[in-house]
Amino acid sequence: MRKDKPSKTARKVALNIVTLGAKPGMDNVLPPGIVEATSEMLVASGAVGANTIRWARYQRMVSVYEAFDWMMPGQFEAFGHRKAFFDRQAREGIGADATQVLILGAGYDTLAWRLAPEFAGVNFFEIDHPATACLKAKGIGQMGRRDNLHLIPEDLGKRKLVDVMESNDAWDPTAQTVIVAEGLLMYLPPEAVRDLFGQCAAITGTGSRMAFTYINRGGDGRPDVGRWTRLVLWILKVSGEPWLWSIRPEELGQFLDKNGWINTPDLVRASGQHGVELFGVATR
Ligand SMILES: C[S@@+](CC[C@H](N)C(=O)[O-])C[C@H]1O[C@@H](n2cnc3c(N)ncnc32)[C@H](O)[C@@H]1O
């Protein structure tokens, strides 16, 4: 992933959400207020101009996205289901007494910004590469700061999560926490994913949960997204944000067990897979 420039994939996910707002029926899936908040976040941060948002909101953009769905069938709508999944995980975790929410690789996601006023007693933290996090901070500055939302510009490839959180006065390593890793793990090398789960276990209290998405692994050991896998992996590689980690769902339990977590598929519920991404929840 290019560390000196704001993430293109984060911008793509956010623009996708804006266009999903124009797709009939998606209002039943998308968390309330997400389309407006995401549109505002993209413009206020300077990630895109107001004209881009106007285009993204046209119904004909829905057809454009759907026309490209042949490469990764169902992936356009999947971003909406993904947002709904993480919204529900955060709310359920808070309902079960979590007092911290940590969003790793947050991009232009608005979950923390939307939920922070509703849950004033919960501390929300977001980490992203400085290039993306600084734009986001500018956006939030314009949209309205939240006292209980802490933005952390940090490259987790350079500095360990444990050190980053330990040096943050607002972080409580004994607190029950919800960790969100949405559309992130596939971009990290395998050893970094193992290490990340271990570190997440080390910085959170009992009863914490970690919600994440991941990509299935094919027989050749690489991510498998179906018929067009080679083309998709090539496009991601040349765009500078290649997918590096994948795992078979049947191997997830053992993997989590080795890294301080328990696979908890009951908490995933009906949202097991949308498009090419699988949804996972681990608890400890
Ligand atoms: C595909 S985007 C997903 C953004 C967001 N989670 C969403 O789904 O809307 C991946 C994000 O992870 C961030 N990221 C990737 N590697 C990172 C690292 N080593 N440290 C901090 N952030 C990272 C990128 O900058 C980018 O914003």
mmCIF file of C-alpha atoms and ligand atoms in Angstrom:
data_model
loop_
_atom_site.group_PDB
_atom_site.id
_atom_site.type_symbol
_atom_site.label_atom_id
_atom_site.label_comp_id
_atom_site.label_asym_id
_atom_site.label_seq_id
_atom_site.Cartn_x
_atom_site.Cartn_y
_atom_site.Cartn_z
ATOM 1 C CA MET A 1 0.000 0.000 0.000
ATOM 2 C CA ARG A 2 1.369 3.469 -0.871
ATOM 3 C CA LYS A 3 1.962 5.165 2.435
ATOM 4 C CA ASP A 4 2.735 8.660 1.235
ATOM 5 C CA LYS A 5 -0.625 9.191 -0.537
ATOM 6 C CA PRO A 6 -4.216 9.003 0.762
ATOM 7 C CA SER A 7 -5.687 5.528 0.199
ATOM 8 C CA LYS A 8 -7.457 5.115 -3.140
ATOM 9 C CA THR A 9 -9.323 2.028 -1.982
ATOM 10 C CA ALA A 10 -10.684 3.886 1.061
ATOM 11 C CA ARG A 11 -12.000 6.590 -1.287
ATOM 12 C CA LYS A 12 -13.456 3.934 -3.577
ATOM 13 C CA VAL A 13 -15.342 2.249 -0.706
ATOM 14 C CA ALA A 14 -16.741 5.606 0.429
ATOM 15 C CA LEU A 15 -17.843 6.618 -3.089
ATOM 16 C CA ASN A 16 -19.440 3.195 -3.475
ATOM 17 C CA ILE A 17 -21.532 3.881 -0.364
ATOM 18 C CA VAL A 18 -22.642 7.231 -1.807
ATOM 19 C CA THR A 19 -23.814 5.523 -5.031
ATOM 20 C CA LEU A 20 -25.479 2.688 -3.107
ATOM 21 C CA GLY A 21 -27.680 5.409 -1.618
ATOM 22 C CA ALA A 22 -29.174 5.821 -5.116
ATOM 23 C CA LYS A 23 -29.922 2.104 -5.531
ATOM 24 C CA PRO A 24 -33.549 1.232 -4.836
ATOM 25 C CA GLY A 25 -33.969 -1.011 -1.798
ATOM 26 C CA MET A 26 -30.559 -0.258 -0.281
ATOM 27 C CA ASP A 27 -32.088 2.119 2.257
ATOM 28 C CA ASN A 28 -33.264 -1.054 4.033
ATOM 29 C CA VAL A 29 -29.657 -2.242 4.295
ATOM 30 C CA LEU A 30 -27.517 0.871 4.814
ATOM 31 C CA PRO A 31 -27.183 2.278 8.351
ATOM 32 C CA PRO A 32 -29.300 5.449 8.730
ATOM 33 C CA GLY A 33 -27.467 8.652 7.818
ATOM 34 C CA ILE A 34 -24.430 6.894 6.329
ATOM 35 C CA VAL A 35 -24.847 8.194 2.760
ATOM 36 C CA GLU A 36 -25.126 11.844 3.819
ATOM 37 C CA ALA A 37 -22.292 11.559 6.357
ATOM 38 C CA THR A 38 -19.994 9.805 3.855
ATOM 39 C CA SER A 39 -20.720 12.368 1.120
ATOM 40 C CA GLU A 40 -19.958 15.187 3.525
ATOM 41 C CA MET A 41 -16.815 13.457 4.830
ATOM 42 C CA LEU A 42 -15.387 12.996 1.329
ATOM 43 C CA VAL A 43 -15.907 16.627 0.364
ATOM 44 C CA ALA A 44 -14.947 18.182 3.713
ATOM 45 C CA SER A 45 -11.723 16.167 3.817
ATOM 46 C CA GLY A 46 -10.850 17.205 0.265
ATOM 47 C CA ALA A 47 -10.730 13.563 -0.906
ATOM 48 C CA VAL A 48 -13.129 14.423 -3.770
ATOM 49 C CA GLY A 49 -14.884 17.534 -5.045
ATOM 50 C CA ALA A 50 -18.593 18.321 -4.717
ATOM 51 C CA ASN A 51 -19.112 17.484 -8.422
ATOM 52 C CA THR A 52 -17.857 13.949 -7.894
ATOM 53 C CA ILE A 53 -20.442 13.466 -5.161
ATOM 54 C CA ARG A 54 -23.177 14.828 -7.436
ATOM 55 C CA TRP A 55 -22.185 12.263 -10.062
ATOM 56 C CA ALA A 56 -21.887 9.478 -7.504
ATOM 57 C CA ARG A 57 -25.476 10.136 -6.379
ATOM 58 C CA TYR A 58 -26.969 9.750 -9.885
ATOM 59 C CA GLN A 59 -28.996 6.630 -10.420
ATOM 60 C CA ARG A 60 -27.101 5.948 -13.659
ATOM 61 C CA MET A 61 -23.908 5.478 -11.610
ATOM 62 C CA VAL A 62 -25.614 2.459 -10.063
ATOM 63 C CA SER A 63 -25.673 0.856 -13.536
ATOM 64 C CA VAL A 64 -22.009 1.748 -14.053
ATOM 65 C CA TYR A 65 -21.004 0.008 -10.818
ATOM 66 C CA GLU A 66 -23.249 -2.949 -11.609
ATOM 67 C CA ALA A 67 -21.676 -3.261 -15.068
ATOM 68 C CA PHE A 68 -18.282 -3.768 -13.372
ATOM 69 C CA ASP A 69 -19.661 -6.363 -10.968
ATOM 70 C CA TRP A 70 -18.809 -9.203 -13.393
ATOM 71 C CA MET A 71 -15.253 -9.257 -12.039
ATOM 72 C CA MET A 72 -16.334 -9.684 -8.420
ATOM 73 C CA PRO A 73 -20.013 -10.662 -8.495
ATOM 74 C CA GLY A 74 -22.144 -8.935 -5.857
ATOM 75 C CA GLN A 75 -19.295 -6.724 -4.606
ATOM 76 C CA PHE A 76 -21.027 -3.400 -5.273
ATOM 77 C CA GLU A 77 -23.932 -4.170 -2.910
ATOM 78 C CA ALA A 78 -21.579 -6.025 -0.582
ATOM 79 C CA PHE A 79 -20.071 -2.727 0.608
ATOM 80 C CA GLY A 80 -23.498 -1.740 1.952
ATOM 81 C CA HIS A 81 -23.953 -5.063 3.748
ATOM 82 C CA ARG A 82 -20.428 -4.681 5.103
ATOM 83 C CA LYS A 83 -21.234 -1.277 6.618
ATOM 84 C CA ALA A 84 -24.472 -2.679 8.107
ATOM 85 C CA PHE A 85 -22.532 -5.613 9.592
ATOM 86 C CA PHE A 86 -19.962 -3.403 11.353
ATOM 87 C CA ASP A 87 -22.622 -0.973 12.531
ATOM 88 C CA ARG A 88 -24.458 -3.890 14.127
ATOM 89 C CA GLN A 89 -21.268 -5.326 15.651
ATOM 90 C CA ALA A 90 -20.403 -1.975 17.253
ATOM 91 C CA ARG A 91 -23.942 -1.489 18.594
ATOM 92 C CA GLU A 92 -24.205 -5.059 19.903
ATOM 93 C CA GLY A 93 -20.768 -4.821 21.506
ATOM 94 C CA ILE A 94 -21.681 -1.552 23.228
ATOM 95 C CA GLY A 95 -25.029 -3.094 24.252
ATOM 96 C CA ALA A 96 -23.014 -5.893 25.868
ATOM 97 C CA ASP A 97 -21.039 -3.323 27.942
ATOM 98 C CA ALA A 98 -18.064 -2.450 25.697
ATOM 99 C CA THR A 99 -16.751 1.024 26.540
ATOM 100 C CA GLN A 100 -14.235 1.363 23.690
ATOM 101 C CA VAL A 101 -14.472 0.974 19.911
ATOM 102 C CA LEU A 102 -11.245 0.824 17.892
ATOM 103 C CA ILE A 103 -11.409 1.088 14.100
ATOM 104 C CA LEU A 104 -8.267 -0.088 12.309
ATOM 105 C CA GLY A 105 -7.599 1.283 8.807
ATOM 106 C CA ALA A 106 -10.680 3.503 9.118
ATOM 107 C CA GLY A 107 -10.372 5.324 5.777
ATOM 108 C CA TYR A 108 -13.363 7.646 5.273
ATOM 109 C CA ASP A 109 -15.666 5.382 7.280
ATOM 110 C CA THR A 110 -18.218 7.330 9.365
ATOM 111 C CA LEU A 111 -19.180 4.684 11.947
ATOM 112 C CA ALA A 112 -17.328 6.337 14.835
ATOM 113 C CA TRP A 113 -18.376 9.861 13.847
ATOM 114 C CA ARG A 114 -22.041 8.808 13.641
ATOM 115 C CA LEU A 115 -22.119 6.716 16.828
ATOM 116 C CA ALA A 116 -19.980 8.931 19.094
ATOM 117 C CA PRO A 117 -22.774 11.394 20.041
ATOM 118 C CA GLU A 118 -25.260 8.558 20.598
ATOM 119 C CA PHE A 119 -22.877 6.737 22.969
ATOM 120 C CA ALA A 120 -21.246 9.567 24.898
ATOM 121 C CA GLY A 121 -19.869 7.151 27.528
ATOM 122 C CA VAL A 122 -17.926 5.149 24.929
ATOM 123 C CA ASN A 123 -14.494 6.160 23.620
ATOM 124 C CA PHE A 124 -14.025 5.726 19.858
ATOM 125 C CA PHE A 125 -10.548 5.450 18.294
ATOM 126 C CA GLU A 126 -9.582 5.415 14.622
ATOM 127 C CA ILE A 127 -6.176 4.567 13.170
ATOM 128 C CA ASP A 128 -5.023 5.040 9.581
ATOM 129 C CA HIS A 129 -1.901 5.929 7.634
ATOM 130 C CA PRO A 130 -1.086 9.611 8.272
ATOM 131 C CA ALA A 131 -1.790 10.542 4.610
ATOM 132 C CA THR A 132 -5.408 9.334 4.876
ATOM 133 C CA ALA A 133 -5.943 10.103 8.571
ATOM 134 C CA CYS A 134 -4.896 13.751 8.152
ATOM 135 C CA LEU A 135 -7.447 14.323 5.387
ATOM 136 C CA LYS A 136 -10.086 12.636 7.546
ATOM 137 C CA ALA A 137 -9.174 14.860 10.512
ATOM 138 C CA LYS A 138 -9.666 17.909 8.299
ATOM 139 C CA GLY A 139 -13.084 16.581 7.258
ATOM 140 C CA ILE A 140 -14.149 15.913 10.829
ATOM 141 C CA GLY A 141 -12.907 19.363 11.817
ATOM 142 C CA GLN A 142 -15.428 20.827 9.379
ATOM 143 C CA MET A 143 -18.275 18.415 10.055
ATOM 144 C CA GLY A 144 -18.037 18.753 13.832
ATOM 145 C CA ARG A 145 -15.554 17.224 16.274
ATOM 146 C CA ARG A 146 -16.652 14.615 18.819
ATOM 147 C CA ASP A 147 -15.007 14.767 22.258
ATOM 148 C CA ASN A 148 -15.066 10.968 22.513
ATOM 149 C CA LEU A 149 -13.585 10.325 19.032
ATOM 150 C CA HIS A 150 -9.793 10.014 18.972
ATOM 151 C CA LEU A 151 -8.061 10.109 15.574
ATOM 152 C CA ILE A 152 -4.658 8.449 15.441
ATOM 153 C CA PRO A 153 -2.505 8.994 12.322
ATOM 154 C CA GLU A 154 -0.119 6.041 12.397
ATOM 155 C CA ASP A 155 1.362 3.464 10.034
ATOM 156 C CA LEU A 156 0.836 0.127 11.776
ATOM 157 C CA GLY A 157 3.542 -1.332 9.568
ATOM 158 C CA LYS A 158 6.045 1.012 11.228
ATOM 159 C CA ARG A 159 4.820 1.193 14.822
ATOM 160 C CA LYS A 160 3.241 -1.583 16.848
ATOM 161 C CA LEU A 161 -0.431 -1.234 17.737
ATOM 162 C CA VAL A 162 0.383 -2.072 21.376
ATOM 163 C CA ASP A 163 2.811 0.873 21.558
ATOM 164 C CA VAL A 164 0.418 3.215 19.747
ATOM 165 C CA MET A 165 -2.450 2.470 22.125
ATOM 166 C CA GLU A 166 -0.285 2.374 25.268
ATOM 167 C CA SER A 167 0.867 5.907 24.551
ATOM 168 C CA ASN A 168 -2.730 7.140 24.216
ATOM 169 C CA ASP A 169 -3.990 8.473 27.558
ATOM 170 C CA ALA A 170 -7.641 7.791 26.718
ATOM 171 C CA TRP A 171 -7.061 4.073 25.984
ATOM 172 C CA ASP A 172 -7.825 1.525 28.722
ATOM 173 C CA PRO A 173 -6.176 -1.870 28.000
ATOM 174 C CA THR A 174 -8.451 -3.609 30.515
ATOM 175 C CA ALA A 175 -11.718 -2.314 29.027
ATOM 176 C CA GLN A 176 -14.167 -4.432 27.083
ATOM 177 C CA THR A 177 -13.650 -3.284 23.499
ATOM 178 C CA VAL A 178 -15.040 -3.698 19.989
ATOM 179 C CA ILE A 179 -12.318 -3.780 17.326
ATOM 180 C CA VAL A 180 -13.265 -3.219 13.700
ATOM 181 C CA ALA A 181 -10.993 -4.365 10.843
ATOM 182 C CA GLU A 182 -13.169 -3.681 7.802
ATOM 183 C CA GLY A 183 -11.614 -4.334 4.391
ATOM 184 C CA LEU A 184 -8.135 -4.226 5.938
ATOM 185 C CA LEU A 185 -6.650 -7.656 6.648
ATOM 186 C CA MET A 186 -6.318 -8.719 2.992
ATOM 187 C CA TYR A 187 -3.888 -5.801 2.434
ATOM 188 C CA LEU A 188 -1.467 -6.976 5.154
ATOM 189 C CA PRO A 189 1.271 -9.647 4.877
ATOM 190 C CA PRO A 190 0.323 -12.936 6.660
ATOM 191 C CA GLU A 191 2.790 -12.414 9.520
ATOM 192 C CA ALA A 192 1.379 -8.920 10.097
ATOM 193 C CA VAL A 193 -2.186 -10.308 10.347
ATOM 194 C CA ARG A 194 -1.103 -12.934 12.905
ATOM 195 C CA ASP A 195 0.729 -10.282 14.855
ATOM 196 C CA LEU A 196 -2.222 -7.871 14.673
ATOM 197 C CA PHE A 197 -4.664 -10.375 16.201
ATOM 198 C CA GLY A 198 -2.146 -11.102 18.962
ATOM 199 C CA GLN A 199 -1.647 -7.399 19.663
ATOM 200 C CA CYS A 200 -5.403 -6.755 19.664
ATOM 201 C CA ALA A 201 -5.741 -9.465 22.309
ATOM 202 C CA ALA A 202 -2.967 -7.842 24.364
ATOM 203 C CA ILE A 203 -4.580 -4.383 24.432
ATOM 204 C CA THR A 204 -8.176 -5.333 25.260
ATOM 205 C CA GLY A 205 -10.104 -6.648 28.257
ATOM 206 C CA THR A 206 -12.133 -9.829 28.680
ATOM 207 C CA GLY A 207 -15.418 -9.914 26.744
ATOM 208 C CA SER A 208 -13.958 -7.926 23.823
ATOM 209 C CA ARG A 209 -14.878 -8.714 20.243
ATOM 210 C CA MET A 210 -13.083 -8.221 16.961
ATOM 211 C CA ALA A 211 -15.136 -7.983 13.770
ATOM 212 C CA PHE A 212 -13.388 -8.265 10.410
ATOM 213 C CA THR A 213 -13.718 -9.166 6.753
ATOM 214 C CA TYR A 214 -11.468 -11.563 4.885
ATOM 215 C CA ILE A 215 -10.983 -13.266 1.535
ATOM 216 C CA ASN A 216 -11.131 -16.996 0.920
ATOM 217 C CA ARG A 217 -7.869 -18.717 -0.028
ATOM 218 C CA GLY A 218 -7.592 -20.741 -3.242
ATOM 219 C CA GLY A 219 -5.739 -24.012 -3.872
ATOM 220 C CA ASP A 220 -2.653 -22.029 -4.962
ATOM 221 C CA GLY A 221 -2.469 -20.309 -1.558
ATOM 222 C CA ARG A 222 -3.554 -16.936 -2.954
ATOM 223 C CA PRO A 223 -6.801 -15.000 -2.418
ATOM 224 C CA ASP A 224 -9.663 -16.572 -4.395
ATOM 225 C CA VAL A 225 -12.463 -14.376 -5.736
ATOM 226 C CA GLY A 226 -13.737 -16.790 -8.386
ATOM 227 C CA ARG A 227 -13.320 -16.914 -12.141
ATOM 228 C CA TRP A 228 -11.539 -13.572 -12.546
ATOM 229 C CA THR A 229 -9.158 -13.936 -9.608
ATOM 230 C CA ARG A 230 -5.963 -13.445 -11.648
ATOM 231 C CA LEU A 231 -7.256 -10.265 -13.258
ATOM 232 C CA VAL A 232 -8.526 -8.854 -9.951
ATOM 233 C CA LEU A 233 -5.233 -9.574 -8.164
ATOM 234 C CA TRP A 234 -3.282 -8.011 -11.016
ATOM 235 C CA ILE A 235 -5.432 -4.823 -10.976
ATOM 236 C CA LEU A 236 -4.989 -4.507 -7.213
ATOM 237 C CA LYS A 237 -1.238 -5.007 -7.537
ATOM 238 C CA VAL A 238 -0.736 -2.399 -10.259
ATOM 239 C CA SER A 239 -2.955 0.041 -8.359
ATOM 240 C CA GLY A 240 -0.426 -0.216 -5.507
ATOM 241 C CA GLU A 241 -2.752 -1.847 -2.947
ATOM 242 C CA PRO A 242 -2.300 -5.626 -3.467
ATOM 243 C CA TRP A 243 -4.129 -8.317 -1.488
ATOM 244 C CA LEU A 244 -1.628 -10.332 0.524
ATOM 245 C CA TRP A 245 -3.600 -12.344 3.104
ATOM 246 C CA SER A 246 -6.418 -14.832 2.750
ATOM 247 C CA ILE A 247 -7.705 -17.813 4.728
ATOM 248 C CA ARG A 248 -10.194 -20.641 4.241
ATOM 249 C CA PRO A 249 -13.225 -20.269 6.524
ATOM 250 C CA GLU A 250 -12.676 -23.787 7.899
ATOM 251 C CA GLU A 251 -9.163 -22.779 9.033
ATOM 252 C CA LEU A 252 -10.255 -19.569 10.750
ATOM 253 C CA GLY A 253 -11.047 -21.188 14.144
ATOM 254 C CA GLN A 254 -7.572 -22.673 14.513
ATOM 255 C CA PHE A 255 -5.906 -19.473 13.288
ATOM 256 C CA LEU A 256 -7.776 -17.314 15.833
ATOM 257 C CA ASP A 257 -7.143 -19.815 18.600
ATOM 258 C CA LYS A 258 -3.387 -19.537 18.036
ATOM 259 C CA ASN A 259 -3.572 -15.750 18.154
ATOM 260 C CA GLY A 260 -5.543 -15.113 21.344
ATOM 261 C CA TRP A 261 -9.150 -15.171 20.057
ATOM 262 C CA ILE A 262 -12.108 -17.547 19.739
ATOM 263 C CA ASN A 263 -13.981 -17.806 16.459
ATOM 264 C CA THR A 264 -17.598 -16.815 17.196
ATOM 265 C CA PRO A 265 -19.624 -17.398 14.010
ATOM 266 C CA ASP A 266 -22.926 -17.169 15.962
ATOM 267 C CA LEU A 267 -22.307 -13.419 16.283
ATOM 268 C CA VAL A 268 -21.821 -13.068 12.503
ATOM 269 C CA ARG A 269 -25.403 -14.277 12.018
ATOM 270 C CA ALA A 270 -26.980 -13.982 8.554
ATOM 271 C CA SER A 271 -24.250 -11.782 7.080
ATOM 272 C CA GLY A 272 -21.711 -14.585 6.520
ATOM 273 C CA GLN A 273 -20.688 -13.480 3.019
ATOM 274 C CA HIS A 274 -21.548 -10.751 0.540
ATOM 275 C CA GLY A 275 -19.744 -10.400 -2.768
ATOM 276 C CA VAL A 276 -16.239 -11.842 -2.452
ATOM 277 C CA GLU A 277 -15.695 -10.947 1.213
ATOM 278 C CA LEU A 278 -16.445 -13.159 4.190
ATOM 279 C CA PHE A 279 -17.413 -11.676 7.555
ATOM 280 C CA GLY A 280 -15.882 -12.854 10.823
ATOM 281 C CA VAL A 281 -16.240 -12.177 14.547
ATOM 282 C CA ALA A 282 -13.780 -13.275 17.214
ATOM 283 C CA THR A 283 -14.206 -12.870 20.970
ATOM 284 C CA ARG A 284 -12.027 -13.219 24.032
HETATM 285 C C1 LIG B 1 -9.741 -0.687 1.727
HETATM 286 S S1 LIG B 1 -9.486 0.666 2.789
HETATM 287 C C2 LIG B 1 -10.854 0.405 3.903
HETATM 288 C C3 LIG B 1 -11.267 1.651 4.642
HETATM 289 C C4 LIG B 1 -12.401 1.440 5.638
HETATM 290 N N1 LIG B 1 -12.094 0.420 6.614
HETATM 291 C C5 LIG B 1 -13.698 1.114 4.923
HETATM 292 O O1 LIG B 1 -13.978 -0.086 4.765
HETATM 293 O O2 LIG B 1 -14.412 2.049 4.530
HETATM 294 C C6 LIG B 1 -8.102 0.137 3.807
HETATM 295 C C7 LIG B 1 -7.614 1.219 4.773
HETATM 296 O O3 LIG B 1 -6.598 0.656 5.606
HETATM 297 C C8 LIG B 1 -5.566 1.609 5.753
HETATM 298 N N2 LIG B 1 -4.306 0.895 6.070
HETATM 299 C C9 LIG B 1 -3.737 -0.105 5.348
HETATM 300 N N3 LIG B 1 -2.566 -0.487 5.899
HETATM 301 C C10 LIG B 1 -2.390 0.281 6.999
HETATM 302 C C11 LIG B 1 -1.359 0.390 7.975
HETATM 303 N N4 LIG B 1 -0.251 -0.365 7.918
HETATM 304 N N5 LIG B 1 -1.488 1.313 8.967
HETATM 305 C C12 LIG B 1 -2.586 2.098 9.029
HETATM 306 N N6 LIG B 1 -3.604 2.035 8.126
HETATM 307 C C13 LIG B 1 -3.502 1.153 7.115
HETATM 308 C C14 LIG B 1 -5.531 2.344 4.425
HETATM 309 O O4 LIG B 1 -4.888 3.618 4.488
HETATM 310 C C15 LIG B 1 -7.026 2.428 4.089
HETATM 311 O O5 LIG B 1 -7.628 3.608 4.587
#
